[in-house]
Coordinates of C-alpha atoms in Angstrom, one line a residue:
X27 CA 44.2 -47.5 -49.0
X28 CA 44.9 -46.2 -52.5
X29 CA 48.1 -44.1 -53.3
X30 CA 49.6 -42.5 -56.2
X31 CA 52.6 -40.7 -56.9
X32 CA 53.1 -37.1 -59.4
X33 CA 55.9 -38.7 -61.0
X34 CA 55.6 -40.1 -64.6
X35 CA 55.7 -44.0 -65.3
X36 CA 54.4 -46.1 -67.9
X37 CA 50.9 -47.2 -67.8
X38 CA 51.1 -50.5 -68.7
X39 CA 53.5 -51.1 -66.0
X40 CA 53.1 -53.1 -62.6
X41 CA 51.3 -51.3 -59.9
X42 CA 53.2 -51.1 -56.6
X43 CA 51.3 -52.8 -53.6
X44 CA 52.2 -52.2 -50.1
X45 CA 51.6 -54.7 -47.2
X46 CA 52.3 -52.8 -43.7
X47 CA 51.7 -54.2 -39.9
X48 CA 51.6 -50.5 -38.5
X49 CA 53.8 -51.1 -35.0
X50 CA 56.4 -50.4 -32.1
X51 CA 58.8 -53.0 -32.3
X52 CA 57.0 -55.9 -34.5
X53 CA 55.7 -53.5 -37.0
X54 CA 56.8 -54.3 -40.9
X55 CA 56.2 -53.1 -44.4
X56 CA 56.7 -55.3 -47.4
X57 CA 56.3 -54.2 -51.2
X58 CA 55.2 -56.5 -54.2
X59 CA 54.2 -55.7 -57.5
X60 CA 50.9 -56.8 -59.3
X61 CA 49.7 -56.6 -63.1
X62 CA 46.3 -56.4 -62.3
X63 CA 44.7 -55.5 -59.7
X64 CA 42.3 -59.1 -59.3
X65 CA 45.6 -60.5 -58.5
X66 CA 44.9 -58.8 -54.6
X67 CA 42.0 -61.1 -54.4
X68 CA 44.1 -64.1 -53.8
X69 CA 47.0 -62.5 -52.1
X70 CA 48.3 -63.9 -49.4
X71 CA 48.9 -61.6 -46.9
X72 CA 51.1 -63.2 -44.3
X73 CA 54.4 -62.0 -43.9
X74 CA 57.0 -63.3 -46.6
X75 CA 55.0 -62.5 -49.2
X76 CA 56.5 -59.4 -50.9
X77 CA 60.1 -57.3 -50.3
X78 CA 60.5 -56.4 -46.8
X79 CA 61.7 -52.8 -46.9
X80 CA 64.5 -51.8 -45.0
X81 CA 63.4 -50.3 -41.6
X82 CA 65.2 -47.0 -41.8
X83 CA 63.8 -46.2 -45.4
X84 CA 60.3 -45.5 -44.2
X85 CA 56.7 -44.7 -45.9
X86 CA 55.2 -41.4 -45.6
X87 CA 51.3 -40.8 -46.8
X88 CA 50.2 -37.6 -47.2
X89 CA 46.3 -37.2 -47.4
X90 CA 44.8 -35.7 -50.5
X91 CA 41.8 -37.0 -50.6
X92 CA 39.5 -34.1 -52.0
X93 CA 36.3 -35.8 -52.5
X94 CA 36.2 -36.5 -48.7
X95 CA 37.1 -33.4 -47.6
X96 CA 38.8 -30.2 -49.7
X97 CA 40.9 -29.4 -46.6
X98 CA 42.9 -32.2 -47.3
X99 CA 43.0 -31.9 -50.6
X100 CA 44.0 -27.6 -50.3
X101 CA 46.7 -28.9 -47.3
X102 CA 47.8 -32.3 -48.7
X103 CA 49.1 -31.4 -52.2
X104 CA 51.5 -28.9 -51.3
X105 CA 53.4 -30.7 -48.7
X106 CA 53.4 -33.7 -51.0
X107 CA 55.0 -31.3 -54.1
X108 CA 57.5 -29.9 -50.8
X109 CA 58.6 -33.2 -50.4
X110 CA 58.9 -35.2 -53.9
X111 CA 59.3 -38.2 -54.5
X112 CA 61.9 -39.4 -52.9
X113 CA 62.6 -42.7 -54.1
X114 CA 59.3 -44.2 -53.4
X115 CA 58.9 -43.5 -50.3
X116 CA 56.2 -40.3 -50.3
X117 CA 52.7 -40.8 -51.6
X118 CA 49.5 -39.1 -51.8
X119 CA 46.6 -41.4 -50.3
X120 CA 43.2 -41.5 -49.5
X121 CA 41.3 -40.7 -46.7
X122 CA 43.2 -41.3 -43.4
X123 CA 40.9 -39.9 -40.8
X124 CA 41.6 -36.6 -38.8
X125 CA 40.0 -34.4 -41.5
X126 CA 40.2 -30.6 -39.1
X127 CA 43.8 -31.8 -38.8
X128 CA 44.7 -31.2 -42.7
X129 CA 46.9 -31.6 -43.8
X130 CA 47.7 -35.1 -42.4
X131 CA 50.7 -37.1 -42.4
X132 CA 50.9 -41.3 -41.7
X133 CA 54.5 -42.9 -41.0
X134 CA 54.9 -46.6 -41.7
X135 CA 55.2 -49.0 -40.3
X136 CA 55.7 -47.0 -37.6
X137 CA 51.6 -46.0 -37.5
X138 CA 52.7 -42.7 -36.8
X139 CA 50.1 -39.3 -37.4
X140 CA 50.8 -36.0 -37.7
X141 CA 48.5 -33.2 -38.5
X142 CA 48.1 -29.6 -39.4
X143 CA 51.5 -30.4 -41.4
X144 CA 53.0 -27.4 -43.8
X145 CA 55.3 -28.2 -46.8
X146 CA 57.8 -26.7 -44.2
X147 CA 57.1 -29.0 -41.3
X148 CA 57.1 -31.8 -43.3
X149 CA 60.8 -31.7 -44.4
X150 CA 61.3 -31.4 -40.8
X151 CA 59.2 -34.2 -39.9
X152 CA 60.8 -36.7 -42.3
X153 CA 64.6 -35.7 -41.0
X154 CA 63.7 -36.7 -37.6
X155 CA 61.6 -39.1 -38.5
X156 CA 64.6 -40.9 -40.1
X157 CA 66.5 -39.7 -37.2
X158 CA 64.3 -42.0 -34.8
X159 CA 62.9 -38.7 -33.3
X160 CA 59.2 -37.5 -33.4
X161 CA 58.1 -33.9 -33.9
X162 CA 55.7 -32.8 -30.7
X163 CA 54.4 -30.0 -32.5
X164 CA 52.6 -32.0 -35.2
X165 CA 52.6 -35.3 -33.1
X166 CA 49.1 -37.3 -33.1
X167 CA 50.1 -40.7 -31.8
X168 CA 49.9 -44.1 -33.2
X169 CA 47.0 -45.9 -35.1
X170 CA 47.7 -48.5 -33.3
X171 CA 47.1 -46.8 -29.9
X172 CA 43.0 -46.0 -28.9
X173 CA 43.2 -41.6 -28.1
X174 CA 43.4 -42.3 -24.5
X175 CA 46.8 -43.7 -25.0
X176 CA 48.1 -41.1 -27.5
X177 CA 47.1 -38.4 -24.8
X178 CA 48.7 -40.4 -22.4
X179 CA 51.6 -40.8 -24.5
X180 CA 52.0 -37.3 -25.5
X181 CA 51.6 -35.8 -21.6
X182 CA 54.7 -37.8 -20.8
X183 CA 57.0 -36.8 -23.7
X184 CA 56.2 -33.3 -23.0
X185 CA 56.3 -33.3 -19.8
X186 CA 60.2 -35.5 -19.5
X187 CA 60.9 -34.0 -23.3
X188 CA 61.2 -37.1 -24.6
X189 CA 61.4 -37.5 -28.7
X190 CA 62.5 -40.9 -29.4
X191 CA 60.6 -42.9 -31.9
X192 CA 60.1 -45.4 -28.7
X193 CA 60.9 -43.9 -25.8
X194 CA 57.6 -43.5 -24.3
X195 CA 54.9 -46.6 -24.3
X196 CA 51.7 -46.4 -23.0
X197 CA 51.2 -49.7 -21.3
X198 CA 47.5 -49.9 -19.9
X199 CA 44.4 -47.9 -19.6
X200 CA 42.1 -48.5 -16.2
X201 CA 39.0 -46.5 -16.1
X202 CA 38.1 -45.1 -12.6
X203 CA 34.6 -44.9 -10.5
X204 CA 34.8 -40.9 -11.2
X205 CA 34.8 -41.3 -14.9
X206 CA 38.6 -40.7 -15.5
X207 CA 41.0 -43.2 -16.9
X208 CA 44.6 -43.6 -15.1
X209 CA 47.8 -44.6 -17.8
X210 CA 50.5 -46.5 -17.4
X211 CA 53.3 -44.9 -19.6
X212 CA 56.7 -46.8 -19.8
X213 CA 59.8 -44.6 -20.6
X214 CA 63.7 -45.1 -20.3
X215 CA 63.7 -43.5 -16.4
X216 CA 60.7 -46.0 -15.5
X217 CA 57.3 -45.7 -15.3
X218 CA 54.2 -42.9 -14.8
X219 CA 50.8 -42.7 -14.1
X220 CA 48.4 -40.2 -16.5
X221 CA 45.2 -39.5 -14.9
X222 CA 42.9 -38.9 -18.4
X223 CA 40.2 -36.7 -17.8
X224 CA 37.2 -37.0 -21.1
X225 CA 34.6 -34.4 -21.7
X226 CA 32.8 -33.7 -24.6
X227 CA 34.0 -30.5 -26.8
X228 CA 31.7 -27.4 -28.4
X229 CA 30.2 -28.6 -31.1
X230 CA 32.1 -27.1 -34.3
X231 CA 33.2 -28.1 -37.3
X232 CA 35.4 -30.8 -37.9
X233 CA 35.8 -30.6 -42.1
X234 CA 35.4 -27.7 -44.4
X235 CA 32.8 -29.1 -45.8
X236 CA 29.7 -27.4 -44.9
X237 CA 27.6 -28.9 -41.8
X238 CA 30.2 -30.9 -40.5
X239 CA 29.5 -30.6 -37.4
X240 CA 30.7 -32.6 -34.3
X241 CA 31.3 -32.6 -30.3
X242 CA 34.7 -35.2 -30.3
X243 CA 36.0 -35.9 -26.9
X244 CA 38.6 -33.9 -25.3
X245 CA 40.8 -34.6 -23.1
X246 CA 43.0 -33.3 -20.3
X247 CA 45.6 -34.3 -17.9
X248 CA 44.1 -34.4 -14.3
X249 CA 46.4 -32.3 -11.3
X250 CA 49.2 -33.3 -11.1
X251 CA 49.2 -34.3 -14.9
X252 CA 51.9 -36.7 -14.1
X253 CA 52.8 -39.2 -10.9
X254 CA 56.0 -40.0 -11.8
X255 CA 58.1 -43.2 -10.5
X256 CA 61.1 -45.3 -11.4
X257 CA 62.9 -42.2 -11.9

């Protein structure tokens, strides 16, 4: 991904590259810095290879990407100008996917989303994001988990009110003969079981620009949305 920050800096300087394993408890973020940008061709990107950043100081990418979608580019800017700089650590980026949820927000390493963020909700989100704490009302899950496991994931820490950064894991996905899928969701009282039920939305549209048009998958928790054990 590109990213680019509003503050000034000289343009013969190095350009900051980022090297991030999005993750639970193995995920990392490493910063080196290049002349030119060739230099990338032959990077090695095992870990080692640049500064690993301190796990509490976090990344936070805030979609602007215009040409892809104005939404994001309308939503994105003003929570990035909310926010600042703040020490490297907030960026505008390219695309990032999730374009009817503008303006989106990506934590890392932690792979976290957020969407339909406000210059408001964003402070919020960063203070308990550095905190350890997600924010439900913006919460989209982790890149790293398919959407059957973020729903999963999000059913439980509503339903047990559960905001730590890792409380809740979802562990496995088994798809059933009538078409749902159960989850098994690990959490600090034990385990529970998410019965996933996927049907297929109204098509509407799913960017501002015009005749974007899509049916994505929706999904609910089938009664009762949560069999809960270990607790």
């Amino acid at each position: 991904m590109l990213i680019r920050t509003r503050e000034r800096r000289d343009v013969a300087a190095r350009c900051h590259v980022y090297l991030v394993r999005p993750g639970r408890a193995d995920g990392w973020a490493e910063r080196l810095l290049v002349r030119d940008d060739r230099e990338l061709l032959d990077l090695d990107l095992s870990p080692g290879v640049g500064e690993r950043l301190d796990p509490a100081e976090s990344l936070f990418l805030v979609c602007t990407h215009g040409k892809k979608d104005a939404c994001c580019a309308s939503f994105g800017r003003p929570v990035v100008t909310g926010l600042g700089h703040r020490d490297g650590r907030v960026w505008e980026s390219t695309h990032v996917g999730g374009d009817r949820f503008a303006a989106t927000m990506v934590c890392l390493p932690s792979g976290i989303y957020y969407g339909r963020v406000t210059a408001e909700a964003a402070e919020h989100i960063v203070a308990e994001h550095d905190h350890g704490r997600v924010v439900l009302e913006h919460y989209r899950g982790r890149c790293t988990d398919v959407p059957v496991l973020q729903f999963a994931e999000h059913t439980v820490r509503v339903e047990r009110s559960l905001l730590g950064l890792d409380d809740v894991i979802p562990l496995s996905a088994t798809p059933r003969p009538d078409g749902d899928t159960d989850v098994l969701v690990r959490h600090p009282a034990g385990t529970d079981l998410v019965r996933v039920r996927t049907t297929s939305a109204e098509p509407r549209l799913t960017a501002c620009s015009a005749g974007v048009v899509d049916s994505p998958d929706r999904f609910e928790a089938a009664p009762p949305p949560v069999r809960r054990s270990g607790s």
